[in-house]
Structures are given as C-alpha cells and as structure tokens.
Coordinates of C-alpha atoms and ligand atoms in Angstrom, one line a residue:
M1401 CA -147.2 -59.9 43.2
T1402 CA -145.2 -56.8 44.2
L1403 CA -142.9 -56.5 47.1
L1404 CA -143.9 -53.4 49.2
F1405 CA -140.3 -52.4 49.5
D1406 CA -136.8 -53.8 48.6
P1407 CA -135.7 -56.3 51.2
P1408 CA -132.7 -54.7 53.0
T1409 CA -129.5 -56.5 52.2
V1410 CA -126.3 -56.0 54.1
A1411 CA -123.2 -56.9 52.1
V1412 CA -119.6 -57.1 53.2
P1413 CA -116.8 -56.3 50.6
I1414 CA -114.5 -59.0 49.5
A1415 CA -111.0 -57.6 49.9
G1416 CA -109.2 -56.7 46.6
T1417 CA -112.3 -57.2 44.5
A1418 CA -115.5 -55.3 43.5
D1419 CA -117.5 -58.3 44.9
R1420 CA -119.7 -58.2 48.0
F1421 CA -120.9 -60.9 50.3
P1422 CA -124.6 -60.6 51.0
V1423 CA -125.3 -61.5 54.7
R1424 CA -127.9 -64.1 55.4
R1425 CA -127.4 -65.0 59.0
V1426 CA -125.0 -64.0 61.8
Y1427 CA -124.0 -66.7 64.3
C1428 CA -121.7 -66.1 67.3
V1429 CA -119.9 -68.5 69.5
G1430 CA -120.6 -67.8 73.2
R1431 CA -117.3 -68.6 74.7
N1432 CA -114.2 -69.9 73.0
Y1433 CA -111.1 -68.8 74.7
V1434 CA -110.2 -70.1 78.2
D1435 CA -108.9 -66.7 79.5
H1436 CA -112.2 -65.0 78.6
V1437 CA -114.3 -67.8 80.1
R1438 CA -112.3 -67.2 83.3
E1439 CA -112.6 -63.4 83.3
M1440 CA -116.4 -63.7 82.8
K1441 CA -116.5 -66.3 85.6
E1442 CA -119.1 -68.3 83.8
G1443 CA -119.5 -71.9 82.6
D1444 CA -116.8 -74.5 82.3
E1445 CA -114.1 -74.4 79.6
R1446 CA -114.9 -78.0 78.7
D1447 CA -118.6 -77.3 77.9
D1448 CA -119.8 -77.8 74.4
P1449 CA -119.8 -74.6 72.3
F1450 CA -123.0 -72.7 72.3
F1451 CA -124.3 -70.3 69.8
F1452 CA -126.5 -67.2 69.6
Q1453 CA -127.6 -65.1 66.6
K1454 CA -127.6 -61.4 65.7
P1455 CA -129.9 -60.0 63.0
A1456 CA -128.2 -59.8 59.6
D1457 CA -128.7 -56.0 59.5
A1458 CA -126.7 -55.6 62.7
V1459 CA -123.6 -56.0 60.4
V1460 CA -121.8 -52.8 59.7
G1461 CA -118.6 -52.3 57.7
D1462 CA -115.1 -50.9 58.1
G1463 CA -115.1 -47.2 58.8
T1464 CA -118.6 -47.1 60.3
R1465 CA -119.5 -44.5 62.9
V1466 CA -121.6 -46.6 65.4
P1467 CA -124.0 -44.6 67.6
Y1468 CA -123.8 -45.5 71.3
P1469 CA -126.7 -47.9 71.7
P1470 CA -129.7 -47.1 73.9
R1471 CA -130.4 -48.5 77.4
T1472 CA -126.9 -49.4 78.4
A1473 CA -124.1 -47.9 80.5
D1474 CA -121.6 -50.6 79.6
L1475 CA -121.0 -51.0 75.9
Q1476 CA -118.1 -53.4 75.5
F1477 CA -115.9 -54.6 72.6
E1478 CA -115.1 -58.2 71.8
G1479 CA -112.6 -58.7 69.0
E1480 CA -113.3 -61.8 67.0
L1481 CA -112.2 -63.8 64.0
V1482 CA -115.2 -64.0 61.6
V1483 CA -115.7 -66.9 59.2
A1484 CA -117.7 -66.3 56.0
I1485 CA -119.6 -69.3 54.8
G1486 CA -119.7 -69.8 51.0
A1487 CA -121.4 -73.2 50.6
E1488 CA -124.3 -75.1 52.1
G1489 CA -123.8 -77.7 54.8
V1490 CA -125.7 -79.9 57.2
D1491 CA -124.0 -82.2 59.7
V1492 CA -120.6 -81.3 58.3
P1493 CA -117.7 -83.4 59.8
A1494 CA -114.8 -81.3 61.0
E1495 CA -112.5 -82.9 58.4
R1496 CA -114.7 -81.4 55.6
A1497 CA -115.6 -78.1 57.3
H1498 CA -113.0 -76.1 55.2
E1499 CA -115.1 -76.8 52.1
L1500 CA -117.8 -74.3 53.5
V1501 CA -115.3 -71.5 54.3
L1502 CA -115.3 -68.7 51.7
G1503 CA -113.0 -66.5 53.7
Y1504 CA -112.2 -64.7 56.9
A1505 CA -112.6 -61.2 58.4
A1506 CA -111.8 -59.3 61.5
G1507 CA -115.0 -58.5 63.5
I1508 CA -116.4 -57.1 66.7
D1509 CA -119.1 -58.6 68.8
L1510 CA -120.4 -55.4 70.4
T1511 CA -122.1 -56.2 73.7
R1512 CA -124.3 -54.3 76.1
R1513 CA -122.6 -56.0 79.0
D1514 CA -125.0 -54.7 81.7
R1515 CA -128.0 -56.0 79.7
Q1516 CA -126.2 -59.4 79.1
R1517 CA -125.5 -59.8 82.8
E1518 CA -129.2 -58.9 83.6
C1519 CA -130.3 -61.5 81.1
R1520 CA -128.0 -64.1 82.7
A1521 CA -129.3 -63.3 86.2
R1522 CA -132.9 -63.6 85.0
Q1523 CA -132.1 -66.8 83.1
I1524 CA -133.5 -65.3 79.9
S1525 CA -132.0 -65.1 76.4
W1526 CA -128.9 -62.9 75.8
E1527 CA -130.7 -61.1 73.0
A1528 CA -131.0 -57.7 74.7
G1529 CA -127.3 -57.8 75.4
K1530 CA -126.1 -58.9 72.0
A1531 CA -128.6 -58.4 69.1
F1532 CA -128.9 -54.6 68.9
D1533 CA -128.5 -52.3 65.9
A1534 CA -124.9 -52.1 64.5
S1535 CA -123.7 -54.7 67.1
A1536 CA -121.8 -56.7 64.5
P1537 CA -119.0 -54.7 62.8
C1538 CA -117.2 -56.8 60.2
G1539 CA -114.2 -56.0 58.1
P1540 CA -113.6 -56.9 54.5
I1541 CA -113.6 -60.7 53.8
T1542 CA -110.3 -62.1 52.6
P1543 CA -110.8 -65.3 50.5
R1544 CA -109.5 -68.4 52.3
A1545 CA -106.8 -69.1 49.7
Q1546 CA -105.3 -65.7 50.3
A1547 CA -105.6 -65.6 54.1
G1548 CA -102.7 -67.9 54.8
D1549 CA -102.8 -70.3 57.8
I1550 CA -105.5 -68.6 59.9
A1551 CA -104.8 -71.1 62.8
A1552 CA -101.3 -69.6 63.0
A1553 CA -102.5 -66.0 63.0
E1554 CA -102.7 -63.6 65.9
L1555 CA -105.8 -61.4 66.7
R1556 CA -105.3 -57.9 68.2
L1557 CA -107.9 -55.3 69.3
A1558 CA -106.8 -51.8 70.1
V1559 CA -108.9 -48.8 71.4
N1560 CA -107.5 -45.5 70.4
G1561 CA -104.2 -47.2 69.4
E1562 CA -103.8 -49.0 72.8
V1563 CA -103.8 -52.8 72.5
R1564 CA -106.4 -54.3 74.7
Q1565 CA -106.8 -57.8 73.4
R1566 CA -104.2 -60.0 71.9
T1567 CA -104.3 -63.8 71.3
P1568 CA -103.1 -66.5 69.0
I1569 CA -106.1 -67.8 67.1
A1570 CA -104.7 -71.3 68.0
L1571 CA -105.9 -70.7 71.6
M1572 CA -109.5 -71.2 70.6
I1573 CA -111.2 -73.9 72.7
W1574 CA -113.1 -75.0 69.5
N1575 CA -111.3 -74.4 66.2
V1576 CA -113.0 -73.2 63.0
A1577 CA -113.6 -76.7 61.8
E1578 CA -115.1 -77.9 65.1
I1579 CA -117.3 -74.8 65.2
I1580 CA -118.7 -75.5 61.8
A1581 CA -119.2 -79.2 62.7
H1582 CA -121.2 -78.2 65.9
L1583 CA -123.1 -75.3 64.2
S1584 CA -124.1 -77.4 61.2
A1585 CA -125.6 -80.0 63.5
D1586 CA -128.0 -77.4 64.8
Y1587 CA -128.6 -75.4 61.7
R1588 CA -128.4 -75.7 57.9
L1589 CA -125.5 -73.5 57.0
A1590 CA -125.7 -71.6 53.7
P1591 CA -123.9 -69.0 51.6
G1592 CA -124.1 -65.7 53.3
D1593 CA -123.7 -66.9 56.9
L1594 CA -121.1 -65.2 59.1
V1595 CA -119.8 -66.9 62.2
Y1596 CA -118.2 -64.8 64.9
T1597 CA -115.8 -67.3 66.7
G1598 CA -115.6 -65.9 70.2
T1599 CA -113.3 -63.4 72.0
P1600 CA -110.2 -63.7 74.2
A1601 CA -109.6 -62.0 77.5
G1602 CA -109.3 -58.2 77.8
V1603 CA -112.9 -57.1 76.9
G1604 CA -113.8 -53.7 78.1
A1605 CA -116.0 -50.6 77.8
V1606 CA -116.0 -48.0 75.1
G1607 CA -117.8 -44.7 74.7
P1608 CA -118.3 -41.9 72.2
G1609 CA -115.1 -40.8 70.5
D1610 CA -113.4 -44.2 70.9
E1611 CA -111.9 -45.9 67.8
I1612 CA -111.8 -49.7 67.9
R1613 CA -109.5 -51.4 65.6
V1614 CA -109.3 -55.2 65.1
S1615 CA -106.5 -56.8 63.1
V1616 CA -105.8 -60.5 62.3
D1617 CA -102.6 -61.5 60.5
G1618 CA -103.3 -62.1 56.9
L1619 CA -106.6 -60.1 56.9
Q1620 CA -107.6 -56.5 56.3
P1621 CA -108.1 -54.7 59.6
L1622 CA -111.5 -53.4 60.8
S1623 CA -111.9 -50.0 62.4
V1624 CA -115.1 -48.4 63.8
T1625 CA -115.7 -45.3 65.9
I1626 CA -118.3 -45.0 68.6
I1627 CA -120.3 -41.7 68.4
E1628 CA -122.9 -40.1 70.6
S1629 CA -126.2 -42.0 70.7
G1630 CA -128.9 -40.6 68.5
S1631 CA -126.4 -39.1 66.0
N1632 CA -126.4 -40.1 62.4
G1633 CA -124.5 -43.3 62.1
A1634 CA -123.8 -43.1 58.4
H1635 CA -120.2 -43.5 57.1
Ligands
LIG3196 MN1 -118.4 -62.7 71.5

C-alpha cells in the first residue's frame, strides 16, 4: 500500500531544543475568564467549561504572516495560554492532570467574530467563526519543568506594541488541571494535543499590517503579523 501523498504534519518547536511537537488535535476552551464572559454577554460564569476544536493544520508558528481570512469583516485576536499534552489520558482526575502536561506556549485563538455571532444567532456550531485556516497561532513550547509556576504568571497581548489584554493566569474560571479533567472525560487525550485555555477581556479587531504579540511570564513570546488576504502567507 502506498500513501498518495505525505500526510501534512504541523509541528511546534520546543524552546531551546531542536525538537518539534507534532500536532494531533487542537482543543479550545469556550469561555474561561469572568471579564471576557461579561464583555461577550453570553452564558453564565458558573457554567461547566465547554470545548470546541480547530483543525491541526490551523496551527501556525511564531513569525508567521497570516493572510486576512475570507468572508469576515471582524477578525479578532484572543490571547491564550496553550497547554501541550505529552501523555495519554482518559478520565484524568485534576490531581493527576499535571502528568499529561508536556509544556506551555503563548497562543492566539483567531476568531471571525461576525461569523461566530451569526452562528450563535442561528444556534449552529461555531466552526465558521473559529476553525479557519491559520486560526491557531502558537509560540514555541516551553517544557513544564522550565516554565516556572504557570498559575502565577501573567498573560499579555499587544497589537503594534500597545497592550490590549492583560491578566493573571490565576483568574481562569477553570484552571489547567480542571480543564484537563473535564476534557479527558469527553475525549481521549493523547500526545500531540494542544489545549487553548480561553481568553480574558480586551479582545478586539485587527487588520492587514497589524502585529499581534502574546507573552506569558516564563514562556517565549509569540508574534504574528496579519497581511492582505490572498497574499502568500509563508514565513
Ligand atoms: Mn478563545
């Protein structure tokens, strides 16, 4: 048997090494900071976490020039902490969740907000708003042992150098261990999975020429630049 073509593999660099983390699945937490739940005027902050997925090949790395996606007039950034899963797990209790964590990265859950709102209004899946090409920028992964106490870190997102989002990671409604516990009840987690853990308040629109930079204390920053749609999005 011969494969007709090589399966596309997206891989994220491990900071400070020549190793790369091949991406299997991308999970995102729908809402995880009270101030963002309030600015979006949706749901209740006490609701269980909910998850959606992006395709693995939506992941792009640091330095990527991201073409403005089609069929939107409201592309928005959501700065997020990303958890890289390095071990398999099903029904993992929160107390053991750290055993699955290979490391952490700074990420952006790029969103076609107008399409997401349309999906919400029509009570259909968020996919058109969330799961488009290059919608999951992810910075280099810092191994857990070198990342320090991620729960004590601060996340910042700046557009063209101006800080637009800033939050202690500790303000997450569901912390990393609780996210893994909930997610692994719904899905078998496996090495190669990335989990985007939700965004704080301050989300907003970007357009061609804008540079988005996300930094999390203890991790390498992520920077991407939005370029005109239809242009070549290569590095
Ligand atoms: Mn998000």
